[in-house]
Each structure stands twice: as structure tokens, then as C-alpha cells.
GROMACS .gro file of C-alpha atoms in nm:
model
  226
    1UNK     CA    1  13.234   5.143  -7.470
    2UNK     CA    2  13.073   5.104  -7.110
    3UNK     CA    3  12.949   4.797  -7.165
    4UNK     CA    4  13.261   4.658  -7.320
    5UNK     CA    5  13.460   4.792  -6.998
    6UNK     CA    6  13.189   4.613  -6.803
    7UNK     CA    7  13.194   4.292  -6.949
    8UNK     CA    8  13.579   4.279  -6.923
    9UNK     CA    9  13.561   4.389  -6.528
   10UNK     CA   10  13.313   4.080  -6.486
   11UNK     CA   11  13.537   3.865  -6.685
   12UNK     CA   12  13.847   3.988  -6.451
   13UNK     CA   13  13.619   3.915  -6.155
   14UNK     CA   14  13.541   3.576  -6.264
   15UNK     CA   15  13.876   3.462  -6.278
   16UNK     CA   16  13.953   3.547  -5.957
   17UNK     CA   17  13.625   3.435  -5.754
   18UNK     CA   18  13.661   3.117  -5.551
   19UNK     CA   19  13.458   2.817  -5.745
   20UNK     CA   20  13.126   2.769  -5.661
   21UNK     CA   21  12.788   2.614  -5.784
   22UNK     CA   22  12.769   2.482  -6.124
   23UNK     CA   23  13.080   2.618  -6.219
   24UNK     CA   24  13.214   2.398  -5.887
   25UNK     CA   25  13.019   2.100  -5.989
   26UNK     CA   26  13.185   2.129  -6.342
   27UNK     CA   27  13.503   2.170  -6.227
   28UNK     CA   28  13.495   1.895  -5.974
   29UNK     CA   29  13.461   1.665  -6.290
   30UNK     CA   30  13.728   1.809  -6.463
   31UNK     CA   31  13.984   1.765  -6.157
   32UNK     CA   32  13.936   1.421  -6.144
   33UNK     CA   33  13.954   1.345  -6.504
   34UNK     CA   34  14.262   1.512  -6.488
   35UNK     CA   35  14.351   1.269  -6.250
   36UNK     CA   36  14.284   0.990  -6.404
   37UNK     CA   37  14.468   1.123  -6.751
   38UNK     CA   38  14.759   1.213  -6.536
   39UNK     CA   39  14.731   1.600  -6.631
   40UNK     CA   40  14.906   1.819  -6.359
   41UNK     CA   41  14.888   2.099  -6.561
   42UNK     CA   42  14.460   2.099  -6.540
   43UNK     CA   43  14.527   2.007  -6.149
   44UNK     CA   44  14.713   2.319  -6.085
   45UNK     CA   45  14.499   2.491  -6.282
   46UNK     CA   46  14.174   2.409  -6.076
   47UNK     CA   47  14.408   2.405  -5.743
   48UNK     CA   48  14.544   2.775  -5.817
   49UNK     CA   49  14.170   2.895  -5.894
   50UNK     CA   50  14.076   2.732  -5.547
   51UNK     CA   51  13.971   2.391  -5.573
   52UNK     CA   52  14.043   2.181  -5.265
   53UNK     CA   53  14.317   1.947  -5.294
   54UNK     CA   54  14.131   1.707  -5.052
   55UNK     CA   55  13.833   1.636  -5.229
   56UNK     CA   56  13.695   1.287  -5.285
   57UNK     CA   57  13.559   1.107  -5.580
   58UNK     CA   58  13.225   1.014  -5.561
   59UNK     CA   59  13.322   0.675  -5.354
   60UNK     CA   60  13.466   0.861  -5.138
   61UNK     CA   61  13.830   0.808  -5.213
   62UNK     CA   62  14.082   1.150  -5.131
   63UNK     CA   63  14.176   1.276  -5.460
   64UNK     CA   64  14.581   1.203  -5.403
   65UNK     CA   65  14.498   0.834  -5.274
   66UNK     CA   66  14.292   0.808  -5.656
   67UNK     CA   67  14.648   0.936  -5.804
   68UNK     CA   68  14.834   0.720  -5.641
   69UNK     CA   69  14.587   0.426  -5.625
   70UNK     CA   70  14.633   0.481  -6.065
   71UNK     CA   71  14.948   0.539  -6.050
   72UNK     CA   72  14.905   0.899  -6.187
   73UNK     CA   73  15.283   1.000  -6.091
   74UNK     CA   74  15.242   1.376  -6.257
   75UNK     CA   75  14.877   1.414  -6.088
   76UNK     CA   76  14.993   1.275  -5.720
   77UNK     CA   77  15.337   1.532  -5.751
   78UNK     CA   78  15.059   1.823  -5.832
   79UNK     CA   79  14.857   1.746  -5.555
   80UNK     CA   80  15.119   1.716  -5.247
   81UNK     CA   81  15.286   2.002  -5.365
   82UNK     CA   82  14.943   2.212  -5.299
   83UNK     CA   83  14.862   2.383  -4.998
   84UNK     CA   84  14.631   2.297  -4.740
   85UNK     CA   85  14.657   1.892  -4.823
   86UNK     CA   86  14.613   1.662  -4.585
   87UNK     CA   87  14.846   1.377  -4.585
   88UNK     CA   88  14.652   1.164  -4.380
   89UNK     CA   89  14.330   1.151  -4.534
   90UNK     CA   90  14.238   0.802  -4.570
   91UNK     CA   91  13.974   0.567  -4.774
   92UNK     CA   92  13.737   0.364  -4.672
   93UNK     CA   93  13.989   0.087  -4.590
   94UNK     CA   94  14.264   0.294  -4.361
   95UNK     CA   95  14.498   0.320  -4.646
   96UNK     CA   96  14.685   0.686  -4.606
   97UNK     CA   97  14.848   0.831  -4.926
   98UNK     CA   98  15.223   0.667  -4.833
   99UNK     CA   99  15.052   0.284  -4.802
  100UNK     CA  100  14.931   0.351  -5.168
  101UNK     CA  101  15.305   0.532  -5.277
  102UNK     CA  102  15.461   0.254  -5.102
  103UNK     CA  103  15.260  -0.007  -5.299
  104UNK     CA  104  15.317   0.153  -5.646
  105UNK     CA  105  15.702   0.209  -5.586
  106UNK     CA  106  15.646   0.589  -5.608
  107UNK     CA  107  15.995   0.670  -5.459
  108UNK     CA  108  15.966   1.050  -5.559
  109UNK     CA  109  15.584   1.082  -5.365
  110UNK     CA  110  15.707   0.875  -5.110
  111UNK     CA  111  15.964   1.122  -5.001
  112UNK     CA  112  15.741   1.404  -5.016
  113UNK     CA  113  15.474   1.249  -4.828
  114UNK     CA  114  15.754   1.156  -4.600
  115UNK     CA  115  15.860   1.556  -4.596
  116UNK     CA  116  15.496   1.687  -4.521
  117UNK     CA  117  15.483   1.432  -4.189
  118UNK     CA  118  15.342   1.134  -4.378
  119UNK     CA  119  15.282   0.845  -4.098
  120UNK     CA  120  15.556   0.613  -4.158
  121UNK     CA  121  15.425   0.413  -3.853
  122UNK     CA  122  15.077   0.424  -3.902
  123UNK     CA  123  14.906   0.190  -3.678
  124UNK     CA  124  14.691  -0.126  -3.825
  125UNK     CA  125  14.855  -0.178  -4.183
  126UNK     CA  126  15.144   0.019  -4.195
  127UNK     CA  127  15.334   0.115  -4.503
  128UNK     CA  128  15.602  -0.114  -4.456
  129UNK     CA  129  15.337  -0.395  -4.527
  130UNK     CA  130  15.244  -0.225  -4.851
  131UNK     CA  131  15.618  -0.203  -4.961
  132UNK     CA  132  15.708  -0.503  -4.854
  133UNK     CA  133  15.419  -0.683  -5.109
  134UNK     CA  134  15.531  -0.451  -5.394
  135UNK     CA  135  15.616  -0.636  -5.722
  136UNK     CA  136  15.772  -0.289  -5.923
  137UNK     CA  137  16.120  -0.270  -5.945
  138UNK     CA  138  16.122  -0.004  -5.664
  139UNK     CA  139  16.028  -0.254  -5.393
  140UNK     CA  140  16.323  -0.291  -5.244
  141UNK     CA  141  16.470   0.101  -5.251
  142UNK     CA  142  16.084   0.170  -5.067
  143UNK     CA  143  16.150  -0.107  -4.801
  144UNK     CA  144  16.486   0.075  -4.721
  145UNK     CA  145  16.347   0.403  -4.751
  146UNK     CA  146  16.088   0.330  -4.468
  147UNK     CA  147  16.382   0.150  -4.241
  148UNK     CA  148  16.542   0.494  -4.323
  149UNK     CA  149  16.301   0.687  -4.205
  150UNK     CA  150  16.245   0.466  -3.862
  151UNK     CA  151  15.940   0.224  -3.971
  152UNK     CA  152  15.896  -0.048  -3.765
  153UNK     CA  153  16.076  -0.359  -3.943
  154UNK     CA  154  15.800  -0.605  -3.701
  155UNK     CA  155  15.503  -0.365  -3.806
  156UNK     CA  156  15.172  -0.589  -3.675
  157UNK     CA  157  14.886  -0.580  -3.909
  158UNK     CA  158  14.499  -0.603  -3.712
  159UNK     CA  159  14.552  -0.953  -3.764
  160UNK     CA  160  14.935  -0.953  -3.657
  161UNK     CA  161  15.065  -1.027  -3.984
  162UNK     CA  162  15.398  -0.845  -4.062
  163UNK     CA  163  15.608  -0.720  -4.352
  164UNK     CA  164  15.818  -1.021  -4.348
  165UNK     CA  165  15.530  -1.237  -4.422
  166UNK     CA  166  15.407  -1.009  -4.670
  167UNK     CA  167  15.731  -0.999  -4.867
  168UNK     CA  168  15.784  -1.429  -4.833
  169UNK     CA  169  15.386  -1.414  -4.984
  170UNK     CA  170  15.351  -1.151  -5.212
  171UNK     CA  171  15.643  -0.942  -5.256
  172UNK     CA  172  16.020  -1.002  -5.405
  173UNK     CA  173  16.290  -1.233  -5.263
  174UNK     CA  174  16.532  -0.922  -5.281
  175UNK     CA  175  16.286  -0.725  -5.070
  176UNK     CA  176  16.287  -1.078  -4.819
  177UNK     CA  177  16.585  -1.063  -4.759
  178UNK     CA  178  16.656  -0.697  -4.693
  179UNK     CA  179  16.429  -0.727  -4.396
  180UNK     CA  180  16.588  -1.035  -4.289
  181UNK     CA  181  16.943  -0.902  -4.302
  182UNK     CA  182  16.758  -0.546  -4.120
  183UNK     CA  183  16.652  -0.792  -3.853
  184UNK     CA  184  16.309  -0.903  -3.854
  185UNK     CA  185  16.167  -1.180  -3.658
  186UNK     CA  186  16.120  -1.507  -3.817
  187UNK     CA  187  15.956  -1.626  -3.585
  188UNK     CA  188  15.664  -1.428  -3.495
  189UNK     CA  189  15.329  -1.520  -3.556
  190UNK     CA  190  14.979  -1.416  -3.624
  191UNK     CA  191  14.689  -1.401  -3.506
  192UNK     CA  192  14.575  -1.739  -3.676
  193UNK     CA  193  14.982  -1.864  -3.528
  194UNK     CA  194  15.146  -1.858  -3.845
  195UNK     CA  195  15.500  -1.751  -3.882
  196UNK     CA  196  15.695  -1.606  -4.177
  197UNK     CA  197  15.805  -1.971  -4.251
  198UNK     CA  198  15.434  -2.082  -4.310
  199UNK     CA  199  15.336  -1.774  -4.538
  200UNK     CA  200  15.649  -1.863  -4.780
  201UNK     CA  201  15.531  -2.234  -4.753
  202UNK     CA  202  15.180  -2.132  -4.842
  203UNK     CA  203  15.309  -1.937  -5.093
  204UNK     CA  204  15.542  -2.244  -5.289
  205UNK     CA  205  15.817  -2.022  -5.249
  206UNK     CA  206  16.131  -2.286  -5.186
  207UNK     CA  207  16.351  -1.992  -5.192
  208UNK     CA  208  16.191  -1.806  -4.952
  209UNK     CA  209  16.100  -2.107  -4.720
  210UNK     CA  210  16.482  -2.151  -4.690
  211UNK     CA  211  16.553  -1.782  -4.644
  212UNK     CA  212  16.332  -1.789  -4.402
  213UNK     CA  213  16.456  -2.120  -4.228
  214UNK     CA  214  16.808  -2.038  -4.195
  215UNK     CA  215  16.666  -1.675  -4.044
  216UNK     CA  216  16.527  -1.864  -3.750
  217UNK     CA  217  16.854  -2.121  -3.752
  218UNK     CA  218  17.065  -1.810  -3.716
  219UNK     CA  219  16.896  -1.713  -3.443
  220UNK     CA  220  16.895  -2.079  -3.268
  221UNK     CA  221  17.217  -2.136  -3.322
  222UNK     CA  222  17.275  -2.317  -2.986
  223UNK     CA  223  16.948  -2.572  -2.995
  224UNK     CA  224  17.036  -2.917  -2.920
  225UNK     CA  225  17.393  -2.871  -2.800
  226UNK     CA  226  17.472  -2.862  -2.410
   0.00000   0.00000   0.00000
């Protein structure tokens, strides 16, 4: 009977303790499977029991930017609800968790990010630059979400490239013209002096090289005339 009582107290005890050594090492592969298999039920789990919500994967990616990165929508809701995350933990390339919800068209972990103080005007690329390139159908309602929430429609990238070019590139012609009709610049360039109008050329995009030509007419509109 003692010995029963004892194993059960150690058993009790184990539940409890904080995760360490093997037992850490085990469960460190078990969070980010879960990850990957888009199991927030295993996440909460492991973050309940202790495990740190900020860990990185073995190239040194932050767990939530791996979510998000896959597109793990359950996993990346399990993780910024947790305590003690840190929204701004970035990769090895300055992308912060928003950049990679912003990509995806993650409304929903967009907004949350957004809640917990998420850097909407994170210097370098921005998230605006990731939204604007998106190809889901939630492009366009993450676009206006970061105008909502005061990103800077003009964002420069290290190389000055902005969210307008992005968009007349990469991203939709909806999205294109939301931030021409939000006002930005047609006319700025980069760093190699190429304007919106030369991405969208670049790009074969007739629709967006005329978008983008009557943006700059429209703000010309008295050229030529005396």
C-alpha cells in the first residue's frame, strides 16, 4: 500500500514539474510536429505543462513564425494566445510574425498580433509589403486592415521598394488599386530608380501599367498647359 501511495505522489509530481532534460528534448519534438500537423490541442498541452512558446526549430525559426510560415492557422491561434510570447521575435531574414500573417492572409492572427502590439510599421520590410504581394483571397481585406491600423501606405523597403510596387509585381490588381485610391505615390522610386510604373511593366501587367499611369496623370493633371 506504501509503495502504491508513493508511486501515485511521484506520478502527481511529475505532472506538475516544469519540463526538463530528456523529457524536454522529447517534448521539444513533439511541439513542433504539432506544428507542422496543425494540432493546437498537443500545443496547449506542452504550453500548459511549461514549454516556451518562443522556442525555435532547429534553423532557428520562432515557433509561431513556423505556424504561420505553414500556414498552420489552429497552431499559430494556440501559440499567440499563450503567455509570455513574444510578438516580435524574428528569423533569420527580419520577418516578425505579422509579415508572415500578412503574407498568408491570416486575417484572424493578424488581428491578434495586431492586439498584443504587433509592429505594424516595422522598419526595413514592413508588413504592408508582405500584404500587398499576397495572392489568397484575403489580400485585399489585410492591405486595409494595416491602413486601418495606421501602416505606412509609402512603407520603404532597404532597397526603397514599396507596397505599391509589390502589389503592380506580385500581388492582385484589387489590392493595386486599393493603395492607389488610399493614396500612394506613383511616382516614387527605388533605390535602383524604378517607379511603380516600371515594376508593373516588368511584370507584363497591361492592367496594372495603366492603373498605374493614370495614378501619376491624376496627379499631373496640369503638365503641359499654361
Amino acid at each position: 500500500m506504501t509503495s502504491r501511495r508513493s508511486t501515485l505522489a511521484w506520478l502527481a509530481l511529475a505532472a506538475i514539474a516544469p519540463l526538463s532534460g530528456p523529457a524536454q528534448a522529447g517534448s521539444y519534438e513533439d511541439f513542433f510536429k504539432a506544428i507542422e500537423l496543425d494540432n493546437d490541442a498537443t500545443i496547449s498541452a506542452l504550453l500548459k505543462r511549461g514549454f516556451d512558446p518562443n522556442a525555435r526549430d532547429p534553423k532557428g525559426q520562432p515557433a509561431l513564425i513556423v505556424a504561420l510560415r505553414g500556414d498552420s492557422r489552429k497552431a499559430a491561434a494556440a501559440l499567440i494566445a499563450a503567455k509570455g510570447l513574444k510578438v516580435e521575435e524574428r528569423n533569420a531574414n527580419d520577418e516578425s510574425a505579422l509579415m508572415l500573417a500578412a503574407l498568408r492572409g491570416n486575417l484572424e492572427a493578424a488581428r491578434a498580433l495586431i492586439a498584443r502590439d504587433a509592429d505594424v510599421n516595422k522598419t526595413g520590410w514592413a508588413p504592408l509589403h508582405y500584404a500587398a504581394s499576397g495572392t489568397t483571397q484575403e489580400a485585399r481585406p489585410m492591405v486595409a486592415l494595416l491602413l486601418e491600423e495606421n501602416a505606412y501606405i509609402d512603407a520603404a523597403s532597404p532597397n526603397g521598394t514599396t507596397p505599391l510596387m509589390m502589389a503592380v509585381r506580385y500581388g492582385q490588381a484589387d489590392v493595386a488599386r486599393l493603395l492607389v485610391e488610399e493614396g500612394a505615390d506613383p511616382q516614387l522610386k527605388n533605390e535602383l530608380g524604378l517607379t511603380a510604373l516600371d515594376f508593373a511593366r516588368q511584370a507584363n501587367r497591361a492592367d496594372m501599367v495603366e492603373l498605374v499611369s493614370q495614378a501619376v496623370r491624376r496627379r499631373q493633371p496640369n503638365r503641359g498647359k499654361w
